[in-house]
Coordinates of C-alpha atoms in Angstrom, one line a residue:
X1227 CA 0.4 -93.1 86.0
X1228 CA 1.7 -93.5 82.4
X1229 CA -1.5 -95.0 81.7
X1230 CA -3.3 -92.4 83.2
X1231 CA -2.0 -89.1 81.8
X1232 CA -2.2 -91.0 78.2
X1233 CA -5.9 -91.5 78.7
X1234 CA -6.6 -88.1 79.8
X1235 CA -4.3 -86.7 77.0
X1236 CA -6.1 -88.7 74.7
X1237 CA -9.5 -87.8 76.2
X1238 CA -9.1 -84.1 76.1
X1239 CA -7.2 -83.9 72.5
X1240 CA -10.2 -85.7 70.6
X1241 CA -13.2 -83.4 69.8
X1242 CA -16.1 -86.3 70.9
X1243 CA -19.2 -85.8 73.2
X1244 CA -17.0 -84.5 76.1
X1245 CA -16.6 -81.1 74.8
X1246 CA -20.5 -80.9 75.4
X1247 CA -20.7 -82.3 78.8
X1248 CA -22.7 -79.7 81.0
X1249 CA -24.9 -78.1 77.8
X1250 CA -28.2 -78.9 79.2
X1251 CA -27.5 -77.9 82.7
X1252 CA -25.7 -74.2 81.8
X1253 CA -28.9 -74.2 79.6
X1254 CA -31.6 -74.5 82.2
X1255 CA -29.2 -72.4 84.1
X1256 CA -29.1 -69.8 81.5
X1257 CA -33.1 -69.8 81.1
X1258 CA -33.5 -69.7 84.9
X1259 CA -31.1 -65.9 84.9
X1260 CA -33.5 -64.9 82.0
X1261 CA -36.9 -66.3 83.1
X1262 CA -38.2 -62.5 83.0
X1263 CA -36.4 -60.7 80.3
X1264 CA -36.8 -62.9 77.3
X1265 CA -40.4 -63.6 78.0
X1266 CA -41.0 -59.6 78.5
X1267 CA -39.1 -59.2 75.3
X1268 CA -41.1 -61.9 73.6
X1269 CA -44.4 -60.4 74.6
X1270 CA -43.3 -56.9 73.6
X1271 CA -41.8 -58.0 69.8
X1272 CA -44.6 -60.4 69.1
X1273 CA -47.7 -58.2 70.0
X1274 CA -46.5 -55.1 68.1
X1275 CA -47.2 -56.3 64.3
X1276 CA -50.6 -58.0 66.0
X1277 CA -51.2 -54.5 67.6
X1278 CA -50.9 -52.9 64.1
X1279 CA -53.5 -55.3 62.4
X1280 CA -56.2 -54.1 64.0
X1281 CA -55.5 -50.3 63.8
X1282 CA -54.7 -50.7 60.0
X1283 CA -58.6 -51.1 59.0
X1284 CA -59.5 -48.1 61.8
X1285 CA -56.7 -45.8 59.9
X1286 CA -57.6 -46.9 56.1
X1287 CA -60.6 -47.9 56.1
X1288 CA -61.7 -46.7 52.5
X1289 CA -60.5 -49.2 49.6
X1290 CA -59.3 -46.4 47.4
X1291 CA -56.9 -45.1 50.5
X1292 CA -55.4 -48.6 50.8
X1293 CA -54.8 -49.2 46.9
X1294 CA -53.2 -45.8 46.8
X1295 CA -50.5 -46.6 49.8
X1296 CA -48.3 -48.6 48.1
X1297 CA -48.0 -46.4 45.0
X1298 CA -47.4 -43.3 47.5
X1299 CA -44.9 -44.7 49.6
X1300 CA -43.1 -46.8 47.5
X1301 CA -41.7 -43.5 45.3
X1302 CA -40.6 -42.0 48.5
X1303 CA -37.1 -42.5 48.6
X1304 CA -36.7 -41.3 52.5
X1305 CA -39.5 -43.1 53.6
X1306 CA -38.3 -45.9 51.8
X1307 CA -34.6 -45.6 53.6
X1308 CA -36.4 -45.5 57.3
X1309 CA -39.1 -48.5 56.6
X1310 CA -37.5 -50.8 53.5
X1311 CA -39.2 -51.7 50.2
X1312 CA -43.5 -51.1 50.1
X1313 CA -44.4 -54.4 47.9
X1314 CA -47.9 -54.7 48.9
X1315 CA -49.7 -52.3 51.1
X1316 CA -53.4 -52.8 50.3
X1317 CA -54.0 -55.5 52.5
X1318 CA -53.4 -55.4 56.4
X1319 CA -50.9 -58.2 56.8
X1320 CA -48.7 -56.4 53.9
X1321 CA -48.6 -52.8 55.5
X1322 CA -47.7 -54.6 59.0
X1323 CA -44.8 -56.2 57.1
X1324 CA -43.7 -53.2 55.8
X1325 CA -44.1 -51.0 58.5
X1326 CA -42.2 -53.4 61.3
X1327 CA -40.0 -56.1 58.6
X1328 CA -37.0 -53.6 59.0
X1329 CA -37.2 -52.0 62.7
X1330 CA -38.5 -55.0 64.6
X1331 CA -35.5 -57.3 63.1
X1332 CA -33.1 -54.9 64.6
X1333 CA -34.6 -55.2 68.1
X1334 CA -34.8 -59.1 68.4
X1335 CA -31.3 -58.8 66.8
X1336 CA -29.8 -56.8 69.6
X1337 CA -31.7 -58.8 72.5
X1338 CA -29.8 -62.1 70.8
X1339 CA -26.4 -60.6 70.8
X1340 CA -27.2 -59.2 74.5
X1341 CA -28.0 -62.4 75.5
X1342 CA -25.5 -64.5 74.2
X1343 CA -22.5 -62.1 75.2
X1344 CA -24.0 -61.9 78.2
X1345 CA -23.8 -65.8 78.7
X1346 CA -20.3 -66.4 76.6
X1347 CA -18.1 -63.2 77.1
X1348 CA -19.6 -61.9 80.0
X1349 CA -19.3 -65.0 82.2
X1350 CA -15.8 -65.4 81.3
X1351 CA -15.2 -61.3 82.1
X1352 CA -16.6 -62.0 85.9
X1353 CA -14.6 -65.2 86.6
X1354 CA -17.5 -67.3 87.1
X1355 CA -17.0 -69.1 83.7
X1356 CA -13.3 -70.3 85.3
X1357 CA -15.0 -71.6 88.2
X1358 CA -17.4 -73.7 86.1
X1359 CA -14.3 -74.7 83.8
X1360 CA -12.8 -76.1 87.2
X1361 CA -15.7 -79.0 87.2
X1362 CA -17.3 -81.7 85.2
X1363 CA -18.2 -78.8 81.9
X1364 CA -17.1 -79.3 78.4
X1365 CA -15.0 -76.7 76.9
X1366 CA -17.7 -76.5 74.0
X1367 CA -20.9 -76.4 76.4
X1368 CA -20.9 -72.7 77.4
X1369 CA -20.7 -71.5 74.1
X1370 CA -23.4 -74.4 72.9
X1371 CA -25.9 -73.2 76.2
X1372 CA -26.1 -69.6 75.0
X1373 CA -26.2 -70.7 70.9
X1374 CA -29.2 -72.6 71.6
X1375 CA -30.6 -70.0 74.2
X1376 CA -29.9 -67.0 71.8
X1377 CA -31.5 -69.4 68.6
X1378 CA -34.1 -71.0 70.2
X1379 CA -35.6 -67.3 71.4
X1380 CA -35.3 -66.0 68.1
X1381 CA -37.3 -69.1 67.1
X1382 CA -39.7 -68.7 69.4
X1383 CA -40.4 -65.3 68.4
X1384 CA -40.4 -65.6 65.0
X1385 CA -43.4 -68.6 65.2
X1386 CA -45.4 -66.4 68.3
X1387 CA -45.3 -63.3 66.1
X1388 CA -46.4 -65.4 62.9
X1389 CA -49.2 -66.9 65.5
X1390 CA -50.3 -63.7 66.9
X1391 CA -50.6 -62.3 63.2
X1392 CA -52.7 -64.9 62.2
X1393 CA -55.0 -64.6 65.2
X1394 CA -55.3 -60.9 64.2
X1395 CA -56.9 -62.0 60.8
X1396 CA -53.9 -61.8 58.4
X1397 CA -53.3 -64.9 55.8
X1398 CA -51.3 -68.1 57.6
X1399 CA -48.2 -68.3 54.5
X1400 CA -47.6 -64.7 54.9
X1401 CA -47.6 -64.5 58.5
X1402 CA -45.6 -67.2 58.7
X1403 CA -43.1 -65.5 56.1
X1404 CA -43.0 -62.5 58.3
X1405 CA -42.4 -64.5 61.4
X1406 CA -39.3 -66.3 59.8
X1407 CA -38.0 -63.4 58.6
X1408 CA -38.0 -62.1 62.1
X1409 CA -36.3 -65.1 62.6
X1410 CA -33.7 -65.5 60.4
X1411 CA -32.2 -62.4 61.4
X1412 CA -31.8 -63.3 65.0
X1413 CA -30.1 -66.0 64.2
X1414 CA -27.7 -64.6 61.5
X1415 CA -26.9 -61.9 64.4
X1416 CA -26.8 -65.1 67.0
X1417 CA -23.8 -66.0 64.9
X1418 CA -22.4 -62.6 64.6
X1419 CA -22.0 -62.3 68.8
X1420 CA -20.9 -65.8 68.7
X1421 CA -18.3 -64.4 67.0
X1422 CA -17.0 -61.4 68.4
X1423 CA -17.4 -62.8 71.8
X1424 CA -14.2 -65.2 70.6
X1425 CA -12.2 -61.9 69.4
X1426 CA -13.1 -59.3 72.4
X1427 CA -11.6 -59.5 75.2
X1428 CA -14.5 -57.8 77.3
X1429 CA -18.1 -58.1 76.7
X1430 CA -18.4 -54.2 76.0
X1431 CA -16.4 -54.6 72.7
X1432 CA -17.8 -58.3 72.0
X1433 CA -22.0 -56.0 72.0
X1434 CA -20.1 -52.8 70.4
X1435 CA -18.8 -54.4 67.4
X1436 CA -21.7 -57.1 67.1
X1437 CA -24.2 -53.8 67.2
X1438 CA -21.3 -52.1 65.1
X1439 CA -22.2 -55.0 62.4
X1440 CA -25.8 -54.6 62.9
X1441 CA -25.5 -50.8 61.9
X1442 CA -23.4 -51.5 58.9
X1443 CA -26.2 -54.0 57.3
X1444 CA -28.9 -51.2 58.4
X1445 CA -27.4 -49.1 56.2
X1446 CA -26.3 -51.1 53.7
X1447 CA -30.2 -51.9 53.3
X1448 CA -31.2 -48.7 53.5
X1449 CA -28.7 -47.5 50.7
X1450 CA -29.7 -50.2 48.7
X1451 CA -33.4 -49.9 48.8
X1452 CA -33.8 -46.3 48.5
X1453 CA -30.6 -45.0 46.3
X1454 CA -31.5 -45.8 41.8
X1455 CA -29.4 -48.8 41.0
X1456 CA -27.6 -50.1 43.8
X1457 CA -30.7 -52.6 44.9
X1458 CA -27.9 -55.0 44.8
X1459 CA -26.6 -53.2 47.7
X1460 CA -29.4 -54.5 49.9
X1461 CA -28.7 -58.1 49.3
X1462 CA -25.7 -57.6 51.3
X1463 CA -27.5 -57.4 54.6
X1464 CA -29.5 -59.8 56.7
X1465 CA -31.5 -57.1 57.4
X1466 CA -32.6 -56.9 53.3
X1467 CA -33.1 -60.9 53.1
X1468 CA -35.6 -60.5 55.4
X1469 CA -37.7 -58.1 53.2
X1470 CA -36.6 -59.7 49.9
X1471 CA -38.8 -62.3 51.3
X1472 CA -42.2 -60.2 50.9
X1473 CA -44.4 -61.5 53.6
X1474 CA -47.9 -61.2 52.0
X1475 CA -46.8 -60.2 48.5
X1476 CA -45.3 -63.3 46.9
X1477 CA -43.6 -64.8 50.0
X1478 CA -40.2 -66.1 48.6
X1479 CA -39.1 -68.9 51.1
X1480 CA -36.4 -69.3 49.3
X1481 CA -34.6 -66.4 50.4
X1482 CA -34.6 -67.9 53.7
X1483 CA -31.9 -70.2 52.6
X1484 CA -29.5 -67.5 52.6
X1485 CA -29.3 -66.3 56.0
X1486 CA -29.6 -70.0 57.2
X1487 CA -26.2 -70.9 55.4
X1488 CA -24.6 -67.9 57.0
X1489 CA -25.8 -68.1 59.9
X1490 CA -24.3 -71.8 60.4
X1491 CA -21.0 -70.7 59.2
X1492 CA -20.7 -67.9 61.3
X1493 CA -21.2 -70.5 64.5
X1494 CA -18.9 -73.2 62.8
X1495 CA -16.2 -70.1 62.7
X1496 CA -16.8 -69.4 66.4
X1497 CA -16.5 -72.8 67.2
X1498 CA -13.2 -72.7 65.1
X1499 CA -12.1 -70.0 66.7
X1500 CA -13.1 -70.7 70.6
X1501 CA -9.7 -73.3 70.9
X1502 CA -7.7 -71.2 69.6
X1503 CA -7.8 -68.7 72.6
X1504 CA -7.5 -69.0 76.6
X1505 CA -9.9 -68.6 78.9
X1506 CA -10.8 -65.1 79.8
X1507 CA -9.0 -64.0 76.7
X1508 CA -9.5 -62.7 73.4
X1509 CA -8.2 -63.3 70.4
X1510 CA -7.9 -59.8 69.5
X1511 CA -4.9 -58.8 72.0
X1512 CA -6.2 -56.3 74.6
X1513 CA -3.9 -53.0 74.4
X1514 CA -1.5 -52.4 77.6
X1515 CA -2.0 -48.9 78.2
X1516 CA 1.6 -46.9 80.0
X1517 CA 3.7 -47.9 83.2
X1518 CA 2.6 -44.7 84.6
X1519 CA -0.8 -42.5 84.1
X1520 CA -0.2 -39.4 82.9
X1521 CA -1.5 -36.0 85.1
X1522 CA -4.7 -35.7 83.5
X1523 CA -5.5 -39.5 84.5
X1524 CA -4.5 -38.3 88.4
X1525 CA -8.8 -37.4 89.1
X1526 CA -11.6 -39.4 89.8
X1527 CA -13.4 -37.0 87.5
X1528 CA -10.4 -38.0 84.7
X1529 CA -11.1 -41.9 85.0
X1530 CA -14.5 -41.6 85.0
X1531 CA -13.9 -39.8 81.8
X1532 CA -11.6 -42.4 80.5
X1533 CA -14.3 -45.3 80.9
X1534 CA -17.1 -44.0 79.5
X1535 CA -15.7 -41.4 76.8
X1536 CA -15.9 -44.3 73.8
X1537 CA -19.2 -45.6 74.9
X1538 CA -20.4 -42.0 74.6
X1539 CA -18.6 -41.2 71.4
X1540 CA -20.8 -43.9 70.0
X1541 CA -23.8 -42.9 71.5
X1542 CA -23.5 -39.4 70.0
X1543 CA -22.9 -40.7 66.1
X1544 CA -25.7 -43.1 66.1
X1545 CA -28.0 -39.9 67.5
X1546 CA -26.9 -37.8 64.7
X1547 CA -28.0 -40.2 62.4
X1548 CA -31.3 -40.2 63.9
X1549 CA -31.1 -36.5 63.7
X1550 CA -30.3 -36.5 60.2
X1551 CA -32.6 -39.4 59.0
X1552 CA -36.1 -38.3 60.9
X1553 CA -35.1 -34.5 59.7
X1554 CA -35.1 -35.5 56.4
X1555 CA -38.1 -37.4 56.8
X1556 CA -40.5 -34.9 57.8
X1557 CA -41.3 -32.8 55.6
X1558 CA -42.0 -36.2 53.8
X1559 CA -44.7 -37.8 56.8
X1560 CA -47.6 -36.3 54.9
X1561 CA -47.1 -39.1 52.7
X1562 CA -47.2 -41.8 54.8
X1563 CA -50.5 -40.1 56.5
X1564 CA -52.4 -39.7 52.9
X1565 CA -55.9 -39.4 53.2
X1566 CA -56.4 -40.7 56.2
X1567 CA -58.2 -38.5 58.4
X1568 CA -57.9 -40.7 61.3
X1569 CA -54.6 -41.1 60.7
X1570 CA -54.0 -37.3 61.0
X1571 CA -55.7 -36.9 64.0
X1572 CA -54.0 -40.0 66.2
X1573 CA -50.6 -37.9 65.0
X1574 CA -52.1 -34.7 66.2
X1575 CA -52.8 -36.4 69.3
X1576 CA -49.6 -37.4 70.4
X1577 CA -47.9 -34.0 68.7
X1578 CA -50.2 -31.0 69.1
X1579 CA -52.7 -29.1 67.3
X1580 CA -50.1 -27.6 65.4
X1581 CA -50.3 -30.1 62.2
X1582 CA -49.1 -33.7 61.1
X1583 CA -45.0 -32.4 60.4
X1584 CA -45.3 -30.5 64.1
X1585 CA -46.9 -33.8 65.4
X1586 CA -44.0 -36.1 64.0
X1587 CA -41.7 -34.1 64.7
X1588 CA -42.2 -34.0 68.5
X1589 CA -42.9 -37.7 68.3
X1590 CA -39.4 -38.1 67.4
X1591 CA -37.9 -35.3 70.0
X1592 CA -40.6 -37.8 73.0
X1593 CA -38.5 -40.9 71.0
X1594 CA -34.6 -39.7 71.3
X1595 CA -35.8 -38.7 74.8
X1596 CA -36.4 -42.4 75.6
X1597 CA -33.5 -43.5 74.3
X1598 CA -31.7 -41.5 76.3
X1599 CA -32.3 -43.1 79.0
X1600 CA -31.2 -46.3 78.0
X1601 CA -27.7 -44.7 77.7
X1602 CA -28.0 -43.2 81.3
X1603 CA -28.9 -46.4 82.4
X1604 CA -26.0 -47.8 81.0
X1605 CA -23.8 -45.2 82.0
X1606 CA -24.9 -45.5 86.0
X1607 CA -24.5 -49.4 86.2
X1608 CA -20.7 -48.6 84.9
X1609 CA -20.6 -47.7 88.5
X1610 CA -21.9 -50.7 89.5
X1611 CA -19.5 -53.2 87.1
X1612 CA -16.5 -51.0 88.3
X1613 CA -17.6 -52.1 92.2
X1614 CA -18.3 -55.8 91.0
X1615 CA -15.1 -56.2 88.9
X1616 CA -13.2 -54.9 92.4
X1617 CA -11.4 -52.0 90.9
X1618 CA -13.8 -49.8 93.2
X1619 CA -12.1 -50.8 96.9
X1620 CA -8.8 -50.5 96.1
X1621 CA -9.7 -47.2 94.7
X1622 CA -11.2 -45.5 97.6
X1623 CA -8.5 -47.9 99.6
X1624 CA -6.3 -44.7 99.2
X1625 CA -7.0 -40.5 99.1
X1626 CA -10.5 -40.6 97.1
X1627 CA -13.6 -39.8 98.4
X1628 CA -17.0 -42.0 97.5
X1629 CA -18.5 -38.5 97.0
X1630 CA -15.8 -37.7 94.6
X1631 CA -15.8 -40.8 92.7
X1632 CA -19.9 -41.2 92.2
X1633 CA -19.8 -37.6 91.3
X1634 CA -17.0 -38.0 88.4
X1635 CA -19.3 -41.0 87.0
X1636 CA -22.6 -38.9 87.5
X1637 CA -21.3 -35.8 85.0
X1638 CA -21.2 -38.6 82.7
X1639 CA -24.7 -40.2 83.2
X1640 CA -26.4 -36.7 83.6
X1641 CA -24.6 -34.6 80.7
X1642 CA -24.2 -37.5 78.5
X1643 CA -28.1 -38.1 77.9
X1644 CA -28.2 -34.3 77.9
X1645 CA -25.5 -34.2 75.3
X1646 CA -27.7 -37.1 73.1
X1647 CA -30.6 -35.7 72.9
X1648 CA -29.2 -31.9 72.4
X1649 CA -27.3 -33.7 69.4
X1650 CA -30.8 -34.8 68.2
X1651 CA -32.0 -32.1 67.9
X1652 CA -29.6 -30.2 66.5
X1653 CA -29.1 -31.9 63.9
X1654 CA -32.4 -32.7 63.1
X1655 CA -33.7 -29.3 63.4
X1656 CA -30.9 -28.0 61.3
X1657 CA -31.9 -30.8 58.8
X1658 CA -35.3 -30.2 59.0
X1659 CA -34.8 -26.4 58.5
X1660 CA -33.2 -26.8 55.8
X1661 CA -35.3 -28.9 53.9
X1662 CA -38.0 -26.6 54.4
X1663 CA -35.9 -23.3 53.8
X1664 CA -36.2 -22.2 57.7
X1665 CA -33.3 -23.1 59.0
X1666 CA -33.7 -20.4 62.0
X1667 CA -37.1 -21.5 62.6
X1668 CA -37.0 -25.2 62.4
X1669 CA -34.0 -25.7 64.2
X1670 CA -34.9 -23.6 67.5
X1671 CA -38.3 -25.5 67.7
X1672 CA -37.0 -29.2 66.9
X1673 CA -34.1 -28.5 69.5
X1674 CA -36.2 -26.8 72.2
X1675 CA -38.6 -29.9 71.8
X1676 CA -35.8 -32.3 72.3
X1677 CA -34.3 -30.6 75.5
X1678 CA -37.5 -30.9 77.1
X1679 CA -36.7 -34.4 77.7
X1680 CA -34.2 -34.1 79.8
X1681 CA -35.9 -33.8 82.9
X1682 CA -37.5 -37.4 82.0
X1683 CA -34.7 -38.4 81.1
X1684 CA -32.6 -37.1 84.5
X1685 CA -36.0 -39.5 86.4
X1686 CA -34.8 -42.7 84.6
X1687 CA -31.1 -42.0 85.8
X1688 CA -32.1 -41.1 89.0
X1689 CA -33.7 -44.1 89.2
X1690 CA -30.6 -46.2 88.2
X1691 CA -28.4 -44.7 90.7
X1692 CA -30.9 -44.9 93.5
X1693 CA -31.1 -48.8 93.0
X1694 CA -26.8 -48.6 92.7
X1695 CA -26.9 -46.6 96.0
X1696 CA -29.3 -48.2 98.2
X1697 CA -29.9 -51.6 96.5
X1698 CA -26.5 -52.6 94.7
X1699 CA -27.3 -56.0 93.5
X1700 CA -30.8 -54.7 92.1
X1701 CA -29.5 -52.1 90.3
X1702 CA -29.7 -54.0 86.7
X1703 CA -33.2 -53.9 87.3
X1704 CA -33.0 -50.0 86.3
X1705 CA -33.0 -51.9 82.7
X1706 CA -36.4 -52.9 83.6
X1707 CA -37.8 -49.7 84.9
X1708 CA -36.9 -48.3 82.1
X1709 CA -38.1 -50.8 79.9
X1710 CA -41.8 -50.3 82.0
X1711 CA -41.9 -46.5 81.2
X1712 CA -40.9 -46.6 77.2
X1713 CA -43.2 -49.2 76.8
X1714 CA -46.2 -47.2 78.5
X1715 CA -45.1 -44.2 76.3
X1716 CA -45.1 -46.0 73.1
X1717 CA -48.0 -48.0 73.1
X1718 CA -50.2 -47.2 75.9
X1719 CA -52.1 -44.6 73.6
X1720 CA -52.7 -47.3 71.2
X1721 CA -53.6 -50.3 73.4
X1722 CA -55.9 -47.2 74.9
X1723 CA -54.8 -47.6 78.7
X1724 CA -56.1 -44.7 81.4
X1725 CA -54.5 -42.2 82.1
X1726 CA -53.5 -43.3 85.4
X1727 CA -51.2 -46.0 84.0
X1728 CA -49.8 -42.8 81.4
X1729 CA -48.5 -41.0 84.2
X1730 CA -46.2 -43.8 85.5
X1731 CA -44.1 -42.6 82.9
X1732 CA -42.2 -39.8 83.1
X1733 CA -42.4 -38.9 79.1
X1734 CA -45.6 -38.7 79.2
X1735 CA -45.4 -35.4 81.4
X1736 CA -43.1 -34.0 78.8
X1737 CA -44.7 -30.9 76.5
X1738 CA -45.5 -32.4 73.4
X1739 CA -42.6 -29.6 71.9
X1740 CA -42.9 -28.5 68.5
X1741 CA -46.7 -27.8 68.3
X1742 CA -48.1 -28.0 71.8
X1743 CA -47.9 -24.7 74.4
X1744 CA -45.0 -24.9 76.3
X1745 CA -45.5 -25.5 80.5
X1746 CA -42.6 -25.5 82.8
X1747 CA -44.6 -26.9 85.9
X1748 CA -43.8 -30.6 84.7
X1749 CA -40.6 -29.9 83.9
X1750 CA -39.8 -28.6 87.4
X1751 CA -41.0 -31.8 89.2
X1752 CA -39.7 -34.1 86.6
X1753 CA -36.3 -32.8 88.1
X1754 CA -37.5 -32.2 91.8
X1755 CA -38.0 -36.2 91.1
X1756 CA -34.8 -36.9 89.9
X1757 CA -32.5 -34.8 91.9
X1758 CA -34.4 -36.3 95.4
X1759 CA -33.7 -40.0 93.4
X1760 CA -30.3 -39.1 92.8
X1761 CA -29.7 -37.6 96.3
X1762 CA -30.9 -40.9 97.9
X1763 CA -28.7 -43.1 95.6
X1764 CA -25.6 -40.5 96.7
X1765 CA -26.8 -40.9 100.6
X1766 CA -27.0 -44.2 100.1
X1767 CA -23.5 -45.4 98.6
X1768 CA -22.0 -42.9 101.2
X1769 CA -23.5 -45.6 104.1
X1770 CA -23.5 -48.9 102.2
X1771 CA -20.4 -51.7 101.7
X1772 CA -18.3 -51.6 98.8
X1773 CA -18.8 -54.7 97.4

């Protein structure tokens, strides 16, 4: 037995191919769980740029517009904030880069932290990582599985997006620039969540400071590239590599070398740092809260508010910088539409008769409205993690009512996206307003145009708790319902689908506020539709098993 526990002693204090034991199986795992997100996800990122190619020569198609792009919005300092650095714009591939090198980064970025908390921290959270600790795994091999899951998407994307730009007619080097770019990003970001999944205790605060960082380098790019001598600011962020590359106007591949050293060190730290904590644990010490709960903690209404109060807090900063940032860009969209004609009237399409600013405007209020949503969707499956995690039964094991419980959670989901997009457009019509010298004016037309939302909004939440209510273990496939109907909003117009298709979505019933006439008959059955969704979810949870 001596013998034994030496061998085993010495077998699990050596760092050798052990610690990887189980990587390719929790990887085919892993790929099996996400066989339908990360494709949709693929699909959407890469065929955006391509999308753009092709309406690039429809919207400038005179020479003399396309020379003078570059020259127009490169002096604009807002514009310049929002979209990054305009090196090249006369050519197709080069106004693609521009218009998608900052925005599109942030996406894939956020789908790799997502995806590997969700296969780190999150697995750890629910107890199901223990179980697989209990067999034949490597300590090393879950956090290995989702680094090469996370990596390898980003990689895959990167290359699809550089393919799909090339089939579109842009040059191979550049669109293989871009693509990297793309790239290098998600994997900087990879390494980020690899991270903070080793210092958070829950996967909540693993995404929230991982997004927290992604933020930060946002606007440390932003900062740098618009604001007179601090471009040195922008080489601080990931986010700024990728456009210090300049896809189609010089392509630097050397810049690529930057975020591929950091990006290894940030996994060699969370390698580093995943011994040095237990399993399920953080290293960043979860906070005990009291022995006893004090009286305003004694309602179901009061812990609902205690759950999702910093979530929301969030929320509502991050949409008053979209208030401020689209307010102040405005007044500036003229420039980015030039000469165009064409471009003009696509605007006035999706905004009204009213003029480009009016069109942009309510493009923005349509925008908030859909992002919205994503927080109500968020906010209802709460409800659903709460019943998982089994703090739900012992809950309703004593005086509380299921009615009073879903109901606390529901102020939440319903005022909370009511509260976001209110904050949007407050603060962008008071932005707005004031850069235009009508504060009265702009404001009450920018925030009417952003509370017509809701009732689109309230049909995505509906939605979410109908699948909690009726269909528990489907309910995370609101995320992909409300994936479907952003995705018809935002490019169904361009990829010129019928109108049949439009009307699956709930935002495209909205009025089209400032700048189109305002109609209250969608409005009301937008919220006929949601409170009969959110009724059937309620009826539904009051029948169903906990659990």
């Amino acid at each position: 037995m001596t013998a034994a526990a030496t061998t085993d002693t010495r077998t699990v204090g050596k760092a050798g191919p052990g610690r990887l034991t189980g990587t390719g199986r929790l990887l085919r795992l892993a790929l099996r769980r996400d066989r339908v997100v990360l494709p949709v996800w693929l699909l959407v990122l890469a065929s955006i740029p391509a999308i753009t190619v092709g309406e690039y020569a429809r919207l400038y198609p005179d020479p003399t517009q396309r020379a003078a792009l570059t020259r127009s919005l490169g002096g604009n300092p807002s514009i310049t904030l929002l979209y990054g650095p305009a090196h090249d714009l006369s050519t197709a591939g080069g106004f693609t880069a521009w218009r998608f090198g900052t925005l599109l980064p942030v996406f894939l970025a956020l789908v790799c932290v997502f995806t590997l908390t969700r296969h780190t921290r999150q697995e750890e959270e629910t107890g199901r990582q223990e179980l697989l600790a209990s067999t034949v795994v490597g300590r090393a091999a879950p956090l290995t599985a989702a680094l090469l899951l996370s990596a390898g998407f980003g990689l895959l994307t990167g290359l699809v997006t550089a393919g799909a730009l090339t089939v579109s007619g842009t040059a191979v080097p550049g669109s293989l620039a871009f693509g990297l770019g793309l790239t290098s990003v998600a994997w900087v970001f990879t390494g980020v969540a690899a991270v903070t999944a080793q210092l958070a205790e829950y996967a909540r605060t693993a995404n929230g400071l991982a997004g927290g960082a992604l933020g930060v380098m946002f606007a440390l790019r932003g900062i740098g590239d618009s604001a007179d001598g601090f471009t040195w600011v922008s080489w601080l962020s990931p986010i700024g590599w990728s456009t210090r590359i300049q896809p189609f106007a010089g392509n630097r591949w050397w810049v690529l070398l930057v975020p591929a050293v950091v990006a290894v060190a940030l996994v060699v730290t969370a390698f580093v740092l995943r011994p040095r904590r237990d399993l399920g644990l953080g290293l960043l010490p979860a906070s005990l809260g009291p022995a006893t709960a004090p009286p305003r903690l004694r309602t179901p209404f009061a812990l609902a508010s205690r759950l999702h109060r910093g979530m929301l807090l969030g929320w509502v900063v991050g949409f008053a910088v979209f208030g401020a940032l689209f307010g102040a860009l405005a007044s500036d969209v003229g420039d980015i539409v030039g000469d165009s004609a064409e471009m003009r009237a696509t605007l006035a399409r999706m905004g009204g008769s009213e003029g480009v600013v009016d069109a942009f405007l309510a493009t923005m209020a349509n925008f908030a409205g859909m992002v919205a949503a994503l927080f109500a969707v968020q906010a209802a499956l709460r409800m659903r993690a709460e019943e998982s995690a089994v703090r739900l039964e012992p809950l309703l094991a004593t005086g509380v009512s299921r009615v009073r419980w879903i109901t606390g959670h529901l102020v939440f989901v319903l005022g909370g996206s009511a509260a976001l997009v209110g904050t949007a457009g407050a603060v962008m019509g008071a932005v707005h307003g004031s850069r235009t010298g009508d504060v009265g004016g702009g404001f009450g037309d920018v925030f009417v145009g952003c509370l017509a939302q809701i009732p689109a909004v309230w049909v995505v939440a509906g939605t979410a708790v109908a699948l909690f209510g009726l269909v528990p273990r489907a309910a995370p496939g609101a995320w992909g319902v409300a994936a479907v109907f952003v995705l018809i909003s935002l490019f169904g117009p361009v990829l010129n689908l019928g109108q049949a298709v439009l009307n699956l979505s709930p935002f495209d019933h909205v009025p089209r506020l400032p700048g189109a006439a305002f109609t209250a008959t969608p409005l009301v059955w937008l919220t006929v539709v949601a409170a009969a969704l959110l009724t059937a979810g309620v009826w539904g949870f009051r029948r169903r098993d906990v659990g």
